[in-house]
Amino acid sequence: MNGEKGGRALTDADRMPGARFFPDGLLNFTANVLHERGAEPAIIAASETRSTRTLSWDDLRADVTRAAEALRAAGVKPGDRVAGIVANTPETIVAALGAAAIGAVWSSCSPDFGVQGILDRFGQISPAVLFTVDGYVYGGKQFDCLDKAREVSSRLTGLRQVVVIPLIGVSEALLAAGALAWDQWLETGSPSRNEWPHHPFDHPLYVLYSSGTTGVPKCIVHGAGGTLLQHLKEHQLHCDIRPGDRVFYYTTCGWMMWNWLVTAMASGAAIVLYDGSPFHPGPGRLFELADEAGITLLGVSAKFIDAVRKSGHVPAASHNLSSVRTITSTGSPLAPESFDFIYQSVKSDVHLASISGGTDIVSCFVGGNPMAPVWRGEIQCAALGMDVAVFDEAGQPTTEAGELVCRRPFPSMPVEFWNDADGSKYRAAYFERFPGVWCHGDWIKATEHGGYIIYGRSDATLNPGGVRIGTAEIYRQVEQFPEVLESLAVAQQWDGDERVILFVRLAPGVILDDGLRSRISKRIRSETTPRHVPARIVAVADIPRTKSGKIVEIAVRHVIHGRAVTNREALANPEALELFRDLPDLKS
C-alpha cells in the first residue's frame, strides 16, 4: 500500500465495535488505485449500444486529475459528499476516484431507481455535487433520466453543482437549469496540479446503503484504508488477481460489487465494465465479452448462472474462454447444480469461487481459495483475517446450521452509520444479538472440508414446528425443474404456528397443475426433510427483487400478512408485490 502505516497496527482490539486499525496511518485511496502502466489498458468499457471504449492508465490518470480539480473548483472539500445517479461507465469511475483523490466521499445508485428511492439515500447525506446520466439502455429499451434528475436535484439540500454524463443525448433543458455536460465540466479542472493529500486510515471513502426494503436505507460509511486493505487481500490472495489481468464483474453502481471491482486496479489489473442487460441480445453476451476483452476473472451472480443454465445455452460450445482463470459468484447461494453447469458446460479447468459478504463490510466473510479443491455446493473457506464462526441461538459455536458471526475486529468494518452520533443504530445492526461479536444475519453451516454452505438470510429462515430451515435449501430443489424459472419461500403464520408457502415463477406456457405440485413436493421431501415441504405452492407472474437482483422474502412475508412495505422504491419491480396480496390459496 502507498502511504504511511504509522507505529500502531491495532488499538482497542478487544472492543467490537471500537477497535481501530492503523490509527496513525495515512494514505490516499486514489493514489493506491492508479498505477503507472502507461498506455496499457486500465478500463475496457462495453455496453448494449455503444462501441467498446478503452482508457489507458495514462488517460485515466489525466481524467481523474481533471475531475479532482474540477471538484475543488466547485468548492468540494475533504469530507463533503459527491453522489451519482450513474451507469457502469468510465465516467463514473473517474468521478469517484476524483472525489477520493481530494478526500471527498463518494456515493452512487443505479439510474433505474425512482425519485423517492434516490432521495431516501442521497437526501440523508446532502451531496455537494451530483452526477447523473441523461438516460440508459437496458434490454434494448431506452430510458430517459433527465426529468428524474431534475426533480432529485431540486429537492437535495446543499447541492452546488449538477453534472450530466451523456449516454443517450444531453437535454438542453437540464443544462439551462445550471447543469454542466461531462466534457464541459471536466475542462474546469487543471490536468497538472495532481496534489492528492493523505488522510487517516479510516477517512470516509464511500457511503453504501442497506437494501431499504423494510424502511429508509441505513447509510453505511466505509473508510479508505479498510476498504483498500480488504480488497487487496481478497483480490490477490483469494482471487489470484495479478498485474495485467482483466477483471470483470457484472454489477450496477448501486451494488457493493462495483466498489469491489474498482479496487481491482490497485493490483495493477485492468477492469472490464458492461452497461446493460447481461441477457441482451442473448444468454451468451457476457461470455462473448470475456473472449473479446480477454477477461481473466469473470464475476457474475448465482441467479445469472442459473438463468444461463435454464436457457439451454452451452458457453463451452460457442465461446473460447481461454483467458478465464476464475469465475466468481455472489448475490445468493450458488446451487450444487450450478457448480456442475460451470464445470460441464462453461469451462472445466477454471477456479469457481462462490463468495459471500455484503454491503455492510464492502467485502467478504467467506470466499475462494485458488490453492484448494472446489467442493460441489460449498464456499471454499473463511476469508483470511476474518474470525468467522457459526453460533447457535445461545451464542455458542455449533457444528449445525446457525448464525454467521465474526468474533474479532477486521479492517473493513463500517466507520459509522451516517447521522448516528451515539452509534446506537450501528450497534443494534450487528452487535445486539451477541454483544461484542459481529452477527451478520446469514444462516450458515461449516462443512467437513473447512468450507461453508449458506442457506439464506437468517431473518428469512422458516420455522415450522420450531425447526429453522434456510430458504436456499428449498430453492436448490425447486429450481432444478425446467418448468420453474424462479422461486421464493416464506413463512405464513397459521394455526398458532407457521407454515411454508412456496411461490414459483413458471416458464412460458407452463401451468401449475396437481402433477407439477406433486413432483415439486416429492423432490423437496426426498432431498431435504418432510418439514421443508411447503403447505401451499402458488404460481405468480413475477417475484420482487432488489436493484441488485436479490429476491425479497421479508417484503413478501409482510404483504401476505397484510403489513405495509414501507420502501417500495428499493425494489427493481415493486409492482410485483401486488401479485401476493389476498391470494385465495393462502386462506385455507
Coordinates of C-alpha atoms in Angstrom, one line a residue, residues 329-558:
S329 CA -20.4 -15.9 -8.0
T330 CA -22.3 -14.0 -5.3
G331 CA -25.6 -12.3 -4.6
S332 CA -27.2 -15.5 -3.4
P333 CA -26.1 -19.1 -2.6
L334 CA -24.8 -21.0 -5.6
A335 CA -26.7 -24.3 -6.0
P336 CA -24.7 -27.5 -6.4
E337 CA -26.2 -28.0 -9.9
S338 CA -24.7 -24.6 -10.9
F339 CA -21.3 -25.9 -9.9
D340 CA -21.9 -28.8 -12.3
F341 CA -23.1 -26.5 -15.0
I342 CA -19.9 -24.3 -14.8
Y343 CA -17.5 -27.3 -15.0
Q344 CA -19.5 -29.3 -17.6
S345 CA -20.9 -26.5 -19.8
V346 CA -18.7 -23.4 -19.3
K347 CA -15.1 -24.4 -18.6
S348 CA -13.6 -27.5 -16.9
D349 CA -10.3 -26.0 -15.8
V350 CA -11.5 -22.9 -14.0
H351 CA -11.4 -21.8 -10.4
L352 CA -15.1 -21.4 -9.4
A353 CA -15.3 -19.3 -6.3
S354 CA -18.6 -18.8 -4.6
I355 CA -18.1 -15.7 -2.4
S356 CA -20.3 -14.0 0.3
G357 CA -20.1 -10.9 2.4
G358 CA -22.1 -7.8 2.0
T359 CA -22.7 -4.1 1.7
D360 CA -22.1 -3.9 5.5
I361 CA -18.4 -4.8 5.1
V362 CA -17.9 -3.9 1.4
S363 CA -16.1 -7.3 1.1
C364 CA -16.4 -11.0 2.0
F365 CA -16.6 -13.2 5.1
V366 CA -16.2 -16.4 3.1
G367 CA -14.8 -16.9 -0.3
G368 CA -12.5 -18.7 -2.7
N369 CA -9.1 -20.4 -2.3
P370 CA -7.2 -20.9 -5.6
M371 CA -4.9 -23.4 -4.0
A372 CA -7.6 -25.7 -2.6
P373 CA -10.2 -28.1 -4.1
V374 CA -13.6 -26.8 -5.1
W375 CA -16.3 -28.9 -3.5
R376 CA -19.7 -29.0 -5.2
G377 CA -22.2 -26.7 -3.4
E378 CA -19.7 -25.2 -1.0
I379 CA -17.9 -21.9 -0.4
Q380 CA -14.3 -22.9 0.0
C381 CA -13.1 -21.1 3.1
A382 CA -13.4 -18.2 5.6
A383 CA -11.7 -15.1 4.3
L384 CA -8.1 -14.6 5.6
G385 CA -8.1 -12.5 8.8
M386 CA -11.8 -13.0 9.4
D387 CA -12.6 -14.9 12.6
V388 CA -15.7 -16.5 11.2
A389 CA -17.8 -18.9 13.3
V390 CA -21.2 -20.4 13.4
F391 CA -23.3 -19.7 16.6
D392 CA -26.4 -21.3 17.9
E393 CA -29.3 -19.5 19.5
A394 CA -27.4 -19.3 22.8
G395 CA -24.4 -17.7 21.2
Q396 CA -22.2 -20.8 21.4
P397 CA -20.2 -22.3 18.5
T398 CA -22.1 -25.1 16.7
T399 CA -21.5 -27.8 14.1
E400 CA -25.1 -27.4 13.0
A401 CA -26.5 -24.6 10.9
G402 CA -26.6 -21.3 12.7
E403 CA -25.8 -17.6 12.6
L404 CA -22.7 -16.4 10.7
V405 CA -20.6 -14.4 13.2
C406 CA -17.2 -12.8 13.3
R407 CA -15.6 -12.8 16.7
R408 CA -12.7 -10.3 16.2
P409 CA -12.4 -6.9 14.5
F410 CA -11.5 -6.6 10.9
P411 CA -10.4 -3.5 8.9
S412 CA -13.5 -3.0 6.7
M413 CA -16.0 -2.8 9.5
P414 CA -18.0 0.4 8.8
V415 CA -16.5 3.6 10.2
E416 CA -20.0 4.6 11.2
F417 CA -23.6 5.0 10.1
W418 CA -24.5 8.4 8.8
N419 CA -26.5 10.6 11.3
D420 CA -25.9 8.1 14.1
A421 CA -23.9 10.3 16.5
D422 CA -24.1 7.9 19.5
G423 CA -23.5 4.8 17.4
S424 CA -26.7 3.2 18.7
K425 CA -28.0 2.2 15.2
Y426 CA -24.6 0.7 14.3
R427 CA -24.5 -1.4 17.5
A428 CA -28.1 -2.5 17.0
A429 CA -27.5 -3.6 13.5
Y430 CA -24.6 -6.0 14.2
F431 CA -23.9 -6.4 18.0
E432 CA -27.2 -6.5 19.7
R433 CA -27.7 -10.3 19.2
F434 CA -24.3 -11.3 20.6
P435 CA -22.6 -8.5 22.5
G436 CA -19.0 -8.0 21.3
V437 CA -19.5 -10.3 18.3
W438 CA -20.5 -9.3 14.8
C439 CA -23.7 -11.1 13.8
H440 CA -24.1 -10.8 10.1
G441 CA -27.6 -12.2 9.6
D442 CA -26.8 -15.2 7.3
W443 CA -27.9 -18.7 8.2
I444 CA -24.8 -20.9 7.5
K445 CA -23.1 -24.2 8.2
A446 CA -19.5 -25.2 8.3
T447 CA -18.6 -28.3 6.2
E448 CA -16.1 -31.1 6.8
H449 CA -13.9 -29.7 4.1
G450 CA -13.3 -26.4 6.0
G451 CA -15.9 -24.7 3.8
Y452 CA -19.3 -23.2 4.3
I453 CA -22.9 -23.6 3.0
I454 CA -25.2 -20.5 3.2
Y455 CA -28.9 -21.2 3.5
G456 CA -30.1 -17.7 3.1
R457 CA -30.7 -14.7 5.4
S458 CA -31.4 -15.7 9.0
D459 CA -34.3 -13.2 9.3
A460 CA -35.9 -15.0 6.3
T461 CA -35.4 -18.5 7.7
L462 CA -38.5 -20.7 8.1
N463 CA -39.5 -22.1 11.4
P464 CA -42.3 -24.6 11.1
G465 CA -42.8 -26.6 14.3
G466 CA -39.8 -24.8 15.9
V467 CA -37.3 -26.1 13.4
R468 CA -35.3 -23.5 11.5
I469 CA -35.0 -24.0 7.7
G470 CA -32.9 -22.0 5.3
T471 CA -34.8 -20.9 2.2
A472 CA -31.9 -21.8 -0.1
E473 CA -32.4 -25.5 0.9
I474 CA -35.8 -25.3 -0.8
Y475 CA -34.7 -23.2 -3.8
R476 CA -31.9 -25.7 -4.6
Q477 CA -34.5 -28.4 -5.2
V478 CA -37.3 -26.4 -6.8
E479 CA -35.2 -24.6 -9.4
Q480 CA -33.9 -27.9 -10.8
F481 CA -37.3 -28.2 -12.5
P482 CA -37.1 -26.8 -16.0
E483 CA -40.7 -25.7 -15.6
V484 CA -39.7 -23.3 -12.7
L485 CA -37.7 -20.2 -13.6
E486 CA -37.5 -18.8 -10.1
S487 CA -39.0 -19.4 -6.6
L488 CA -39.5 -17.7 -3.3
A489 CA -40.4 -19.3 0.0
V490 CA -41.8 -17.5 3.1
A491 CA -43.4 -18.5 6.4
Q492 CA -47.1 -17.7 6.9
Q493 CA -48.5 -17.5 10.4
W494 CA -51.0 -20.3 10.7
D495 CA -53.0 -22.0 13.4
G496 CA -50.7 -20.9 16.3
D497 CA -47.5 -21.9 14.3
E498 CA -46.2 -21.1 10.9
R499 CA -46.3 -23.0 7.6
V500 CA -44.1 -22.8 4.5
I501 CA -45.5 -21.2 1.4
L502 CA -43.7 -21.6 -1.9
F503 CA -44.2 -19.2 -4.8
V504 CA -43.0 -20.2 -8.2
R505 CA -42.5 -18.2 -11.5
L506 CA -43.0 -20.7 -14.3
A507 CA -41.5 -20.9 -17.8
P508 CA -43.8 -19.6 -20.6
G509 CA -46.7 -21.9 -21.3
V510 CA -46.3 -24.0 -18.2
I511 CA -49.3 -24.5 -15.9
L512 CA -49.0 -25.3 -12.2
D513 CA -51.2 -28.3 -12.0
D514 CA -51.5 -31.0 -9.3
G515 CA -48.9 -33.2 -11.1
L516 CA -46.2 -30.5 -11.0
R517 CA -47.1 -29.6 -7.4
S518 CA -46.7 -33.3 -6.5
R519 CA -43.4 -33.6 -8.3
I520 CA -42.0 -30.5 -6.6
S521 CA -43.2 -31.7 -3.1
K522 CA -41.8 -35.2 -3.6
R523 CA -38.4 -33.8 -4.6
I524 CA -38.2 -31.5 -1.7
R525 CA -39.2 -34.3 0.7
S526 CA -36.7 -36.8 -0.7
E527 CA -33.8 -34.4 -1.0
T528 CA -34.3 -32.5 2.3
T529 CA -36.8 -33.4 5.0
P530 CA -40.6 -33.6 5.4
R531 CA -40.6 -30.2 7.3
H532 CA -39.2 -28.5 4.1
V533 CA -42.3 -29.5 2.1
P534 CA -44.5 -26.4 1.5
A535 CA -48.1 -26.4 2.7
R536 CA -49.0 -24.4 -0.4
I537 CA -47.4 -24.0 -3.8
V538 CA -48.6 -20.9 -5.7
A539 CA -47.8 -19.7 -9.2
V540 CA -47.1 -16.0 -9.6
A541 CA -46.2 -14.0 -12.7
D542 CA -43.2 -12.3 -11.1
I543 CA -41.1 -12.3 -8.0
P544 CA -40.0 -9.0 -6.4
R545 CA -36.2 -8.3 -6.1
T546 CA -33.9 -5.5 -5.1
K547 CA -32.0 -3.5 -7.7
S548 CA -29.0 -5.9 -7.4
G549 CA -31.3 -8.9 -8.2
K550 CA -31.8 -10.3 -4.7
I551 CA -35.3 -11.7 -4.0
V552 CA -37.0 -10.1 -1.0
E553 CA -38.7 -12.7 1.2
I554 CA -39.3 -10.3 4.0
A555 CA -41.3 -7.9 1.9
V556 CA -43.4 -10.7 0.5
R557 CA -44.0 -12.0 4.1
H558 CA -45.2 -8.6 5.1

